[in-house]
Structures are given as structure tokens and as C-alpha cells.
Amino acid sequence: MKNKLNSEYQYIFGPIPSRRLGVSLGVDLLPSKTCTLDCVYCECGKTKNLTITQKEYVPVDNVKYELKSLLSNAPDIDYITFAGSGEPTLHSCLGDLIRFLKCDYSHYRVAVLTNGTLFYEPAVIKQVLDADIVKVSIDAGSDDTFVRINRPHHALRLSKITDGLIELRKKYNKELWIEVFLVNNLNNNPEELKKIKDLINLIKPARVHLNTLDRPGTESWVEAAQQAVLTDVAKYLNDAKLIDNDKISGKISGNKTEEFIIATVKRRPITAKDVSGILKINEIDAEKSLNALFESGLVDKKKMPRGVFYFKRN
């Protein structure tokens, strides 16, 4: 029988240091990988279930049980973040879970990391209104680039998504962030960037973040933008904040190395340096643990500019 990854929790992972949100506990509401898009750069791999259908993909009561189990120990975290193996707004009980957290664990801030494709539905906007932060993605200003980068479900149109984001901004009075993922030779030309900037100005977010390829993406041909390009584009996009991949730090300790690795690589590739910084262990020991899992056939690895990344083996 083929080895399978196991962990104590099925629907929550971490806590892990986030480049945007400090120390974050992840909540994963989708089977891998269920999404409205099949982005060429996605660190979670190719979309297996490309859909816009909302339903209870995983049992909401089971998610609440796991959250209660972990949060009852009052972990030192900054955010509870809905993210992971797919698009969180596809889950029909997202709003119920956010309200549960804000009612029973109100001292924790809640974030939703979403591709923003479903906010043309008023019910989806209603789901996120109690979240402290909603971070949406805009990688294109034209239909052609949207299709080439994000490879959407056939029913999605960029104009429809934009209208939904404008409506979200009208009704959501907390922190709305936009992240732009720069893909070399696709959306870093002046014409496309002008269209992206126009969309940002229409939506009026509280913050704009700029990101590029760091971990292994879905398609091997995707190239990261150069640092000089990132700096120039960030300034052009209303002084967007660059996502700095070298400054991931946290205050987490006491986790079991192998359990942490197994739970994390289901959702995102990691390096030995990441594991060392998160778990406060020697980087050599972290690399030994990662390589042991690789030799056992539980994870795969790939060399990238920032180091060797380990990720779930398909």
C-alpha cells in the first residue's frame, strides 16, 4: 500500500508564520484541489475540481470540533486564516464558521485569503462580512491575460468578477487587501499593468501587495519577476508592499517536526530554513527530517532560487 500523509488534524494546520499575517492558524475547507481557477503559478498544484458550485465540501461540525480542540489551549497566534487546498468561498458554511470564531474566540482576528472570483454573488459577500481581513487576488486587467494566467472556470468573466469586488468594497467595511502576482512575460508589460492599476483604483483596497514566484508553481515554465521589476511595479501600483520571502519569522515552538512537515506540505511547499525558523530547531536537523520523508516517498522536492522546496508527492 502506498504511504499516505497523516496528521493530528484534518482541516486545520499550523500555526505557521505568514508573510502577511504574523503567526497564522490555517483552516482548510476544501478537498485538494478544488477551486474556481487553475492558476499557472499555484503552489498547491493543478486544480483537480474546477468548479463554481458552492456546497459543504467538508463537514462544518468536524471543522468546528478541530478548532475547539486546538483553540481551547489558547495558542499564541495572530490570525485564524481560511486558506489551503482551494478557494474557501466555495464552502457554503464559510460564513457560519467565521461567525462561530468571532462569537466564541473573539480575541483572535480572522482572515480570508480568496481569489475573489465569486463575490458577484451577494450571498458570498455576506459570508465574509465578519472577517477582519479579506485578501483577494487580481493578476490581470484583460480577459486574455486572465485566461492565460488564471485559467478560470468557463462561466467566469473578468468583468463579472470586477463588478463583484466593487460591490464587496461597498459592503465590507473592514480591511480589504489586493494581491497582484507578477508572472514574467505575461502581466508585467505596461499595457497590462495600466489595466490592473485601473481595477485597483476602482476597488479602492486598504492595501496592495505584490508577489512573484517563490515556491514551485503548477507549471514549470512560470518565471519569477526580477527584483528591479518588482520594485518598479510596486511603486507604480500605488506603492504596493512587496512580499518579502526572506523575512518569514514567528514565535512558534514545541511542535513535533515530522507532524508539522506532514500537515504543512499538504498545502504549501517548504524549505529546511522555513522549518528551522518556525520550529526553532537547527536547520541541519530540519533538512534531515525533510530528507527522511523524501526517502520514504512521502514528499517530493525541487530546487528553486530560494533553496530546495519539499512538497506533497502526487
PDB file of C-alpha atoms in Angstrom:
ATOM      1  CA  MET A   1       0.000   0.000   0.000  1.00  0.00           C
ATOM      2  CA  LYS A   2       1.259   3.468  -0.908  1.00  0.00           C
ATOM      3  CA  ASN A   3       2.288   5.620   2.048  1.00  0.00           C
ATOM      4  CA  LYS A   4      -0.070   8.452   2.879  1.00  0.00           C
ATOM      5  CA  LEU A   5       0.500  11.683   4.771  1.00  0.00           C
ATOM      6  CA  ASN A   6      -1.216  11.807   8.158  1.00  0.00           C
ATOM      7  CA  SER A   7      -1.506  14.481  10.824  1.00  0.00           C
ATOM      8  CA  GLU A   8      -3.403  15.081  14.036  1.00  0.00           C
ATOM      9  CA  TYR A   9      -5.875  17.441  12.383  1.00  0.00           C
ATOM     10  CA  GLN A  10      -7.566  17.042   9.021  1.00  0.00           C
ATOM     11  CA  TYR A  11      -8.928  20.546   8.441  1.00  0.00           C
ATOM     12  CA  ILE A  12      -6.619  22.892  10.350  1.00  0.00           C
ATOM     13  CA  PHE A  13      -2.859  23.306  10.002  1.00  0.00           C
ATOM     14  CA  GLY A  14      -0.079  25.251  11.644  1.00  0.00           C
ATOM     15  CA  PRO A  15       0.231  27.628  13.328  1.00  0.00           C
ATOM     16  CA  ILE A  16       2.803  28.902  10.849  1.00  0.00           C
ATOM     17  CA  PRO A  17       4.459  32.284  10.316  1.00  0.00           C
ATOM     18  CA  SER A  18       2.787  34.098   7.431  1.00  0.00           C
ATOM     19  CA  ARG A  19       4.469  36.699   5.227  1.00  0.00           C
ATOM     20  CA  ARG A  20       1.373  38.880   5.588  1.00  0.00           C
ATOM     21  CA  LEU A  21      -0.320  37.948   8.865  1.00  0.00           C
ATOM     22  CA  GLY A  22       2.246  37.109  11.534  1.00  0.00           C
ATOM     23  CA  VAL A  23       1.562  33.742  13.168  1.00  0.00           C
ATOM     24  CA  SER A  24      -1.426  32.165  11.466  1.00  0.00           C
ATOM     25  CA  LEU A  25      -3.553  29.071  12.121  1.00  0.00           C
ATOM     26  CA  GLY A  26      -4.797  27.757   8.781  1.00  0.00           C
ATOM     27  CA  VAL A  27      -8.300  26.407   8.164  1.00  0.00           C
ATOM     28  CA  ASP A  28      -8.677  24.315   5.008  1.00  0.00           C
ATOM     29  CA  LEU A  29     -12.286  23.800   3.872  1.00  0.00           C
ATOM     30  CA  LEU A  30     -11.740  22.104   0.511  1.00  0.00           C
ATOM     31  CA  PRO A  31     -10.532  18.725  -0.739  1.00  0.00           C
ATOM     32  CA  SER A  32      -7.280  19.149  -2.634  1.00  0.00           C
ATOM     33  CA  LYS A  33      -7.501  20.810  -5.068  1.00  0.00           C
ATOM     34  CA  THR A  34     -10.946  22.344  -5.527  1.00  0.00           C
ATOM     35  CA  CYS A  35     -11.006  25.834  -6.989  1.00  0.00           C
ATOM     36  CA  THR A  36     -12.658  28.253  -9.391  1.00  0.00           C
ATOM     37  CA  LEU A  37      -9.289  28.822 -11.077  1.00  0.00           C
ATOM     38  CA  ASP A  38      -6.322  26.720 -12.205  1.00  0.00           C
ATOM     39  CA  CYS A  39      -3.570  29.329 -11.868  1.00  0.00           C
ATOM     40  CA  VAL A  40      -0.271  28.574 -13.573  1.00  0.00           C
ATOM     41  CA  TYR A  41       1.692  29.675 -10.500  1.00  0.00           C
ATOM     42  CA  CYS A  42      -0.326  27.980  -7.749  1.00  0.00           C
ATOM     43  CA  GLU A  43       1.846  26.349  -5.087  1.00  0.00           C
ATOM     44  CA  CYS A  44      -0.940  23.825  -4.354  1.00  0.00           C
ATOM     45  CA  GLY A  45      -0.610  22.274  -7.803  1.00  0.00           C
ATOM     46  CA  LYS A  46      -3.073  21.751 -10.639  1.00  0.00           C
ATOM     47  CA  THR A  47      -6.776  22.109  -9.918  1.00  0.00           C
ATOM     48  CA  LYS A  48      -8.474  18.715  -9.883  1.00  0.00           C
ATOM     49  CA  ASN A  49     -12.023  20.015  -9.443  1.00  0.00           C
ATOM     50  CA  LEU A  50     -12.534  23.256 -11.404  1.00  0.00           C
ATOM     51  CA  THR A  51     -15.927  24.484 -10.210  1.00  0.00           C
ATOM     52  CA  ILE A  52     -18.062  27.450  -9.128  1.00  0.00           C
ATOM     53  CA  THR A  53     -20.520  25.262  -7.197  1.00  0.00           C
ATOM     54  CA  GLN A  54     -20.888  26.112  -3.515  1.00  0.00           C
ATOM     55  CA  LYS A  55     -21.605  23.325  -1.065  1.00  0.00           C
ATOM     56  CA  GLU A  56     -20.452  21.833   2.240  1.00  0.00           C
ATOM     57  CA  TYR A  57     -17.306  20.219   0.841  1.00  0.00           C
ATOM     58  CA  VAL A  58     -16.093  19.108   4.274  1.00  0.00           C
ATOM     59  CA  PRO A  59     -18.354  18.681   7.350  1.00  0.00           C
ATOM     60  CA  VAL A  60     -18.641  22.001   9.138  1.00  0.00           C
ATOM     61  CA  ASP A  61     -19.195  20.327  12.527  1.00  0.00           C
ATOM     62  CA  ASN A  62     -15.905  18.451  12.151  1.00  0.00           C
ATOM     63  CA  VAL A  63     -14.081  21.693  11.389  1.00  0.00           C
ATOM     64  CA  LYS A  64     -15.607  23.312  14.486  1.00  0.00           C
ATOM     65  CA  TYR A  65     -14.587  20.309  16.601  1.00  0.00           C
ATOM     66  CA  GLU A  66     -10.957  20.606  15.493  1.00  0.00           C
ATOM     67  CA  LEU A  67     -10.941  24.360  16.073  1.00  0.00           C
ATOM     68  CA  LYS A  68     -12.347  23.919  19.584  1.00  0.00           C
ATOM     69  CA  SER A  69      -9.768  21.228  20.315  1.00  0.00           C
ATOM     70  CA  LEU A  70      -6.835  23.426  19.370  1.00  0.00           C
ATOM     71  CA  LEU A  71      -8.132  26.826  20.475  1.00  0.00           C
ATOM     72  CA  SER A  72      -9.084  25.522  23.919  1.00  0.00           C
ATOM     73  CA  ASN A  73      -5.340  25.559  24.648  1.00  0.00           C
ATOM     74  CA  ALA A  74      -5.219  29.316  23.924  1.00  0.00           C
ATOM     75  CA  PRO A  75      -2.396  29.193  21.357  1.00  0.00           C
ATOM     76  CA  ASP A  76      -0.361  32.363  20.834  1.00  0.00           C
ATOM     77  CA  ILE A  77      -1.454  33.236  17.281  1.00  0.00           C
ATOM     78  CA  ASP A  78      -2.221  36.440  15.439  1.00  0.00           C
ATOM     79  CA  TYR A  79      -4.798  35.200  12.916  1.00  0.00           C
ATOM     80  CA  ILE A  80      -7.057  32.315  12.074  1.00  0.00           C
ATOM     81  CA  THR A  81      -6.844  32.173   8.301  1.00  0.00           C
ATOM     82  CA  PHE A  82      -9.164  30.449   5.829  1.00  0.00           C
ATOM     83  CA  ALA A  83      -6.859  29.195   3.080  1.00  0.00           C
ATOM     84  CA  GLY A  84      -5.239  25.966   1.966  1.00  0.00           C
ATOM     85  CA  SER A  85      -6.137  23.461  -0.745  1.00  0.00           C
ATOM     86  CA  GLY A  86      -8.649  25.512  -2.720  1.00  0.00           C
ATOM     87  CA  GLU A  87     -10.977  28.531  -2.858  1.00  0.00           C
ATOM     88  CA  PRO A  88     -12.528  28.971   0.630  1.00  0.00           C
ATOM     89  CA  THR A  89     -15.613  30.871  -0.569  1.00  0.00           C
ATOM     90  CA  LEU A  90     -16.739  27.687  -2.359  1.00  0.00           C
ATOM     91  CA  HIS A  91     -17.649  26.234   1.034  1.00  0.00           C
ATOM     92  CA  SER A  92     -21.280  27.078   1.768  1.00  0.00           C
ATOM     93  CA  CYS A  93     -20.672  27.296   5.545  1.00  0.00           C
ATOM     94  CA  LEU A  94     -17.720  29.704   5.489  1.00  0.00           C
ATOM     95  CA  GLY A  95     -19.846  32.480   6.980  1.00  0.00           C
ATOM     96  CA  ASP A  96     -21.092  30.181   9.742  1.00  0.00           C
ATOM     97  CA  LEU A  97     -17.528  29.273  10.686  1.00  0.00           C
ATOM     98  CA  ILE A  98     -16.391  32.908  10.740  1.00  0.00           C
ATOM     99  CA  ARG A  99     -19.333  33.844  12.990  1.00  0.00           C
ATOM    100  CA  PHE A 100     -18.551  30.884  15.261  1.00  0.00           C
ATOM    101  CA  LEU A 101     -14.973  32.109  15.685  1.00  0.00           C
ATOM    102  CA  LYS A 102     -15.949  35.743  16.240  1.00  0.00           C
ATOM    103  CA  CYS A 103     -18.517  34.669  18.844  1.00  0.00           C
ATOM    104  CA  ASP A 104     -16.598  32.007  20.809  1.00  0.00           C
ATOM    105  CA  TYR A 105     -12.999  33.133  20.170  1.00  0.00           C
ATOM    106  CA  SER A 106     -13.390  36.849  19.557  1.00  0.00           C
ATOM    107  CA  HIS A 107      -9.867  37.680  20.783  1.00  0.00           C
ATOM    108  CA  TYR A 108      -8.493  36.132  17.581  1.00  0.00           C
ATOM    109  CA  ARG A 109      -8.573  38.000  14.282  1.00  0.00           C
ATOM    110  CA  VAL A 110      -9.940  36.158  11.249  1.00  0.00           C
ATOM    111  CA  ALA A 111      -8.626  36.432   7.679  1.00  0.00           C
ATOM    112  CA  VAL A 112      -9.940  35.008   4.412  1.00  0.00           C
ATOM    113  CA  LEU A 113      -7.441  34.510   1.566  1.00  0.00           C
ATOM    114  CA  THR A 114      -9.552  34.264  -1.576  1.00  0.00           C
ATOM    115  CA  ASN A 115      -9.133  34.612  -5.317  1.00  0.00           C
ATOM    116  CA  GLY A 116     -12.169  36.918  -5.239  1.00  0.00           C
ATOM    117  CA  THR A 117     -13.971  35.254  -8.137  1.00  0.00           C
ATOM    118  CA  LEU A 118     -17.368  34.631  -6.515  1.00  0.00           C
ATOM    119  CA  PHE A 119     -18.287  37.986  -4.991  1.00  0.00           C
ATOM    120  CA  TYR A 120     -20.708  38.682  -7.833  1.00  0.00           C
ATOM    121  CA  GLU A 121     -22.997  36.500  -5.682  1.00  0.00           C
ATOM    122  CA  PRO A 122     -24.488  38.594  -2.816  1.00  0.00           C
ATOM    123  CA  ALA A 123     -24.553  35.501  -0.590  1.00  0.00           C
ATOM    124  CA  VAL A 124     -20.765  35.139  -0.917  1.00  0.00           C
ATOM    125  CA  ILE A 125     -20.223  38.752   0.123  1.00  0.00           C
ATOM    126  CA  LYS A 126     -22.427  38.113   3.157  1.00  0.00           C
ATOM    127  CA  GLN A 127     -20.252  35.144   4.146  1.00  0.00           C
ATOM    128  CA  VAL A 128     -17.119  37.250   4.708  1.00  0.00           C
ATOM    129  CA  LEU A 129     -18.561  40.401   6.296  1.00  0.00           C
ATOM    130  CA  ASP A 130     -17.499  39.370   9.823  1.00  0.00           C
ATOM    131  CA  ALA A 131     -13.883  38.616   8.850  1.00  0.00           C
ATOM    132  CA  ASP A 132     -11.235  41.115   9.965  1.00  0.00           C
ATOM    133  CA  ILE A 133      -9.300  40.871   6.681  1.00  0.00           C
ATOM    134  CA  VAL A 134     -10.318  39.733   3.225  1.00  0.00           C
ATOM    135  CA  LYS A 135      -7.401  39.380   0.815  1.00  0.00           C
ATOM    136  CA  VAL A 136      -8.329  38.993  -2.870  1.00  0.00           C
ATOM    137  CA  SER A 137      -6.183  38.377  -5.945  1.00  0.00           C
ATOM    138  CA  ILE A 138      -6.009  40.381  -9.156  1.00  0.00           C
ATOM    139  CA  ASP A 139      -3.427  39.113 -11.641  1.00  0.00           C
ATOM    140  CA  ALA A 140      -4.845  40.524 -14.860  1.00  0.00           C
ATOM    141  CA  GLY A 141      -6.574  43.568 -16.275  1.00  0.00           C
ATOM    142  CA  SER A 142      -7.639  41.981 -19.565  1.00  0.00           C
ATOM    143  CA  ASP A 143      -9.631  38.858 -20.411  1.00  0.00           C
ATOM    144  CA  ASP A 144      -6.817  37.340 -22.447  1.00  0.00           C
ATOM    145  CA  THR A 145      -4.255  37.605 -19.647  1.00  0.00           C
ATOM    146  CA  PHE A 146      -6.822  36.438 -17.082  1.00  0.00           C
ATOM    147  CA  VAL A 147      -7.347  33.244 -19.083  1.00  0.00           C
ATOM    148  CA  ARG A 148      -3.619  32.692 -19.668  1.00  0.00           C
ATOM    149  CA  ILE A 149      -2.598  33.136 -16.010  1.00  0.00           C
ATOM    150  CA  ASN A 150      -5.633  32.068 -14.014  1.00  0.00           C
ATOM    151  CA  ARG A 151      -7.289  29.521 -16.361  1.00  0.00           C
ATOM    152  CA  PRO A 152     -10.779  30.100 -14.903  1.00  0.00           C
ATOM    153  CA  HIS A 153     -13.930  28.009 -14.869  1.00  0.00           C
ATOM    154  CA  HIS A 154     -15.714  28.584 -18.188  1.00  0.00           C
ATOM    155  CA  ALA A 155     -18.546  30.552 -16.528  1.00  0.00           C
ATOM    156  CA  LEU A 156     -16.243  33.220 -15.081  1.00  0.00           C
ATOM    157  CA  ARG A 157     -15.547  36.549 -16.785  1.00  0.00           C
ATOM    158  CA  LEU A 158     -13.149  39.215 -15.546  1.00  0.00           C
ATOM    159  CA  SER A 159     -15.794  41.952 -15.823  1.00  0.00           C
ATOM    160  CA  LYS A 160     -18.188  39.891 -13.681  1.00  0.00           C
ATOM    161  CA  ILE A 161     -15.506  39.323 -11.055  1.00  0.00           C
ATOM    162  CA  THR A 162     -14.574  43.025 -11.029  1.00  0.00           C
ATOM    163  CA  ASP A 163     -18.207  44.043 -10.509  1.00  0.00           C
ATOM    164  CA  GLY A 164     -18.344  41.643  -7.567  1.00  0.00           C
ATOM    165  CA  LEU A 165     -15.215  43.096  -5.990  1.00  0.00           C
ATOM    166  CA  ILE A 166     -16.557  46.637  -6.342  1.00  0.00           C
ATOM    167  CA  GLU A 167     -19.768  45.518  -4.626  1.00  0.00           C
ATOM    168  CA  LEU A 168     -17.739  43.805  -1.889  1.00  0.00           C
ATOM    169  CA  ARG A 169     -15.872  47.058  -1.249  1.00  0.00           C
ATOM    170  CA  LYS A 170     -19.204  48.878  -0.816  1.00  0.00           C
ATOM    171  CA  LYS A 171     -20.497  46.423   1.789  1.00  0.00           C
ATOM    172  CA  TYR A 172     -17.355  45.271   3.559  1.00  0.00           C
ATOM    173  CA  ASN A 173     -16.120  47.963   5.927  1.00  0.00           C
ATOM    174  CA  LYS A 174     -13.018  46.261   7.321  1.00  0.00           C
ATOM    175  CA  GLU A 175      -9.585  45.507   5.821  1.00  0.00           C
ATOM    176  CA  LEU A 176      -9.817  44.644   2.120  1.00  0.00           C
ATOM    177  CA  TRP A 177      -6.434  43.805   0.601  1.00  0.00           C
ATOM    178  CA  ILE A 178      -5.482  43.088  -3.004  1.00  0.00           C
ATOM    179  CA  GLU A 179      -2.548  40.915  -4.010  1.00  0.00           C
ATOM    180  CA  VAL A 180      -1.097  41.006  -7.515  1.00  0.00           C
ATOM    181  CA  PHE A 181       1.025  38.031  -8.554  1.00  0.00           C
ATOM    182  CA  LEU A 182       3.516  39.089 -11.208  1.00  0.00           C
ATOM    183  CA  VAL A 183       4.284  36.451 -13.854  1.00  0.00           C
ATOM    184  CA  ASN A 184       7.231  37.299 -16.072  1.00  0.00           C
ATOM    185  CA  ASN A 185       6.288  37.882 -19.744  1.00  0.00           C
ATOM    186  CA  LEU A 186       2.550  37.693 -19.034  1.00  0.00           C
ATOM    187  CA  ASN A 187       1.341  40.556 -16.840  1.00  0.00           C
ATOM    188  CA  ASN A 188       4.397  42.748 -16.339  1.00  0.00           C
ATOM    189  CA  ASN A 189       4.054  44.789 -19.541  1.00  0.00           C
ATOM    190  CA  PRO A 190       2.939  48.457 -19.367  1.00  0.00           C
ATOM    191  CA  GLU A 191      -0.443  47.881 -21.034  1.00  0.00           C
ATOM    192  CA  GLU A 192      -1.489  45.102 -18.643  1.00  0.00           C
ATOM    193  CA  LEU A 193      -0.171  46.899 -15.591  1.00  0.00           C
ATOM    194  CA  LYS A 194      -2.183  50.004 -16.518  1.00  0.00           C
ATOM    195  CA  LYS A 195      -5.345  47.899 -16.652  1.00  0.00           C
ATOM    196  CA  ILE A 196      -4.533  46.246 -13.327  1.00  0.00           C
ATOM    197  CA  LYS A 197      -3.939  49.647 -11.745  1.00  0.00           C
ATOM    198  CA  ASP A 198      -7.287  50.883 -13.106  1.00  0.00           C
ATOM    199  CA  LEU A 199      -9.026  47.916 -11.453  1.00  0.00           C
ATOM    200  CA  ILE A 200      -7.259  48.581  -8.153  1.00  0.00           C
ATOM    201  CA  ASN A 201      -8.366  52.212  -8.270  1.00  0.00           C
ATOM    202  CA  LEU A 202     -11.962  51.121  -8.896  1.00  0.00           C
ATOM    203  CA  ILE A 203     -11.959  48.737  -5.926  1.00  0.00           C
ATOM    204  CA  LYS A 204     -10.067  51.043  -3.532  1.00  0.00           C
ATOM    205  CA  PRO A 205      -8.460  48.442  -1.221  1.00  0.00           C
ATOM    206  CA  ALA A 206      -6.844  49.296   2.092  1.00  0.00           C
ATOM    207  CA  ARG A 207      -3.587  47.685   0.921  1.00  0.00           C
ATOM    208  CA  VAL A 208      -1.974  46.338  -2.219  1.00  0.00           C
ATOM    209  CA  HIS A 209       0.613  43.538  -2.083  1.00  0.00           C
ATOM    210  CA  LEU A 210       2.901  42.458  -4.914  1.00  0.00           C
ATOM    211  CA  ASN A 211       4.166  38.898  -5.155  1.00  0.00           C
ATOM    212  CA  THR A 212       6.010  36.658  -7.622  1.00  0.00           C
ATOM    213  CA  LEU A 213       7.105  33.028  -7.906  1.00  0.00           C
ATOM    214  CA  ASP A 214       8.993  31.771  -4.861  1.00  0.00           C
ATOM    215  CA  ARG A 215       7.864  28.170  -4.309  1.00  0.00           C
ATOM    216  CA  PRO A 216       7.356  25.591  -7.068  1.00  0.00           C
ATOM    217  CA  GLY A 217       4.285  26.504  -9.123  1.00  0.00           C
ATOM    218  CA  THR A 218       1.874  24.400 -11.162  1.00  0.00           C
ATOM    219  CA  GLU A 219       3.642  24.992 -14.485  1.00  0.00           C
ATOM    220  CA  SER A 220       7.409  24.631 -14.761  1.00  0.00           C
ATOM    221  CA  TRP A 221       7.673  27.432 -17.354  1.00  0.00           C
ATOM    222  CA  VAL A 222       6.434  30.122 -14.961  1.00  0.00           C
ATOM    223  CA  GLU A 223       9.240  32.574 -14.205  1.00  0.00           C
ATOM    224  CA  ALA A 224       9.612  34.942 -11.291  1.00  0.00           C
ATOM    225  CA  ALA A 225       9.883  38.653 -11.971  1.00  0.00           C
ATOM    226  CA  GLN A 226      13.272  40.228 -11.318  1.00  0.00           C
ATOM    227  CA  GLN A 227      13.732  42.279  -8.148  1.00  0.00           C
ATOM    228  CA  ALA A 228      14.241  45.529 -10.071  1.00  0.00           C
ATOM    229  CA  VAL A 229      10.995  44.925 -11.968  1.00  0.00           C
ATOM    230  CA  LEU A 230       9.151  44.164  -8.734  1.00  0.00           C
ATOM    231  CA  THR A 231      10.403  47.383  -7.177  1.00  0.00           C
ATOM    232  CA  ASP A 232       9.301  49.483 -10.157  1.00  0.00           C
ATOM    233  CA  VAL A 233       5.904  47.781 -10.453  1.00  0.00           C
ATOM    234  CA  ALA A 234       5.252  48.102  -6.718  1.00  0.00           C
ATOM    235  CA  LYS A 235       5.821  51.848  -6.925  1.00  0.00           C
ATOM    236  CA  TYR A 236       3.551  52.100  -9.978  1.00  0.00           C
ATOM    237  CA  LEU A 237       0.756  50.136  -8.296  1.00  0.00           C
ATOM    238  CA  ASN A 238       0.103  52.777  -5.674  1.00  0.00           C
ATOM    239  CA  ASP A 239       3.226  51.913  -3.650  1.00  0.00           C
ATOM    240  CA  ALA A 240       2.272  48.272  -3.222  1.00  0.00           C
ATOM    241  CA  LYS A 241       4.012  46.314  -0.474  1.00  0.00           C
ATOM    242  CA  LEU A 242       6.446  43.677  -1.717  1.00  0.00           C
ATOM    243  CA  ILE A 243       6.010  40.224  -0.220  1.00  0.00           C
ATOM    244  CA  ASP A 244       9.445  39.509   1.248  1.00  0.00           C
ATOM    245  CA  ASN A 245      10.126  35.789   1.240  1.00  0.00           C
ATOM    246  CA  ASP A 246      13.320  36.133   3.280  1.00  0.00           C
ATOM    247  CA  LYS A 247      11.639  37.664   6.305  1.00  0.00           C
ATOM    248  CA  ILE A 248       9.365  34.886   7.481  1.00  0.00           C
ATOM    249  CA  SER A 249       9.632  34.606  11.214  1.00  0.00           C
ATOM    250  CA  GLY A 250       7.410  33.614  14.074  1.00  0.00           C
ATOM    251  CA  LYS A 251       7.075  32.748  17.737  1.00  0.00           C
ATOM    252  CA  ILE A 252       6.166  29.084  17.423  1.00  0.00           C
ATOM    253  CA  SER A 253       7.885  26.375  19.394  1.00  0.00           C
ATOM    254  CA  GLY A 254       7.186  22.957  20.784  1.00  0.00           C
ATOM    255  CA  ASN A 255       5.783  21.394  17.592  1.00  0.00           C
ATOM    256  CA  LYS A 256       6.828  17.911  16.534  1.00  0.00           C
ATOM    257  CA  THR A 257       8.961  18.263  13.426  1.00  0.00           C
ATOM    258  CA  GLU A 258       7.530  15.443  11.331  1.00  0.00           C
ATOM    259  CA  GLU A 259       3.894  16.215  12.249  1.00  0.00           C
ATOM    260  CA  PHE A 260       4.403  19.852  11.321  1.00  0.00           C
ATOM    261  CA  ILE A 261       6.041  18.988   7.992  1.00  0.00           C
ATOM    262  CA  ILE A 262       3.335  16.492   7.038  1.00  0.00           C
ATOM    263  CA  ALA A 263       0.493  18.880   7.858  1.00  0.00           C
ATOM    264  CA  THR A 264       2.147  21.800   6.077  1.00  0.00           C
ATOM    265  CA  VAL A 265       3.304  20.215   2.820  1.00  0.00           C
ATOM    266  CA  LYS A 266      -0.282  19.182   2.092  1.00  0.00           C
ATOM    267  CA  ARG A 267      -0.982  22.877   1.486  1.00  0.00           C
ATOM    268  CA  ARG A 268       2.330  24.587   0.616  1.00  0.00           C
ATOM    269  CA  PRO A 269       5.933  23.716  -0.251  1.00  0.00           C
ATOM    270  CA  ILE A 270       8.518  24.479   2.451  1.00  0.00           C
ATOM    271  CA  THR A 271      12.308  24.579   2.836  1.00  0.00           C
ATOM    272  CA  ALA A 272      14.551  23.402   5.648  1.00  0.00           C
ATOM    273  CA  LYS A 273      15.106  27.069   6.504  1.00  0.00           C
ATOM    274  CA  ASP A 274      11.334  27.552   6.825  1.00  0.00           C
ATOM    275  CA  VAL A 275      11.045  24.566   9.179  1.00  0.00           C
ATOM    276  CA  SER A 276      14.057  25.723  11.196  1.00  0.00           C
ATOM    277  CA  GLY A 277      12.670  29.245  11.643  1.00  0.00           C
ATOM    278  CA  ILE A 278       9.171  28.072  12.531  1.00  0.00           C
ATOM    279  CA  LEU A 279      10.028  25.252  14.930  1.00  0.00           C
ATOM    280  CA  LYS A 280      13.175  26.860  16.364  1.00  0.00           C
ATOM    281  CA  ILE A 281      15.350  23.869  15.529  1.00  0.00           C
ATOM    282  CA  ASN A 282      18.737  23.531  13.825  1.00  0.00           C
ATOM    283  CA  GLU A 283      18.478  23.838  10.042  1.00  0.00           C
ATOM    284  CA  ILE A 284      20.566  20.686   9.600  1.00  0.00           C
ATOM    285  CA  ASP A 285      18.094  18.732  11.739  1.00  0.00           C
ATOM    286  CA  ALA A 286      15.204  20.183   9.752  1.00  0.00           C
ATOM    287  CA  GLU A 287      16.849  19.088   6.498  1.00  0.00           C
ATOM    288  CA  LYS A 288      17.404  15.588   7.904  1.00  0.00           C
ATOM    289  CA  SER A 289      13.703  15.282   8.757  1.00  0.00           C
ATOM    290  CA  LEU A 290      12.668  16.528   5.316  1.00  0.00           C
ATOM    291  CA  ASN A 291      15.042  14.174   3.518  1.00  0.00           C
ATOM    292  CA  ALA A 292      13.847  11.231   5.626  1.00  0.00           C
ATOM    293  CA  LEU A 293      10.297  11.917   4.457  1.00  0.00           C
ATOM    294  CA  PHE A 294      11.581  12.248   0.888  1.00  0.00           C
ATOM    295  CA  GLU A 295      13.391   8.898   1.088  1.00  0.00           C
ATOM    296  CA  SER A 296      10.218   7.330   2.499  1.00  0.00           C
ATOM    297  CA  GLY A 297       8.280   8.531  -0.532  1.00  0.00           C
ATOM    298  CA  LEU A 298       6.037  10.869   1.480  1.00  0.00           C
ATOM    299  CA  VAL A 299       7.241  14.143  -0.028  1.00  0.00           C
ATOM    300  CA  ASP A 300       8.937  15.320  -3.195  1.00  0.00           C
ATOM    301  CA  LYS A 301      11.493  18.118  -3.616  1.00  0.00           C
ATOM    302  CA  LYS A 302      12.581  20.703  -6.155  1.00  0.00           C
ATOM    303  CA  LYS A 303      15.472  23.182  -6.305  1.00  0.00           C
ATOM    304  CA  MET A 304      14.362  26.818  -6.516  1.00  0.00           C
ATOM    305  CA  PRO A 305      16.271  30.143  -6.236  1.00  0.00           C
ATOM    306  CA  ARG A 306      15.475  30.378  -2.502  1.00  0.00           C
ATOM    307  CA  GLY A 307      16.545  26.794  -1.811  1.00  0.00           C
ATOM    308  CA  VAL A 308      15.230  23.231  -2.018  1.00  0.00           C
ATOM    309  CA  PHE A 309      11.456  23.088  -1.529  1.00  0.00           C
ATOM    310  CA  TYR A 310       9.692  19.978  -0.254  1.00  0.00           C
ATOM    311  CA  PHE A 311       6.062  19.368  -1.195  1.00  0.00           C
ATOM    312  CA  LYS A 312       3.375  16.679  -1.218  1.00  0.00           C
ATOM    313  CA  ARG A 313       4.088  13.851  -3.630  1.00  0.00           C
ATOM    314  CA  ASN A 314       1.183  13.183  -6.019  1.00  0.00           C
TER     315      ASN A 314
END
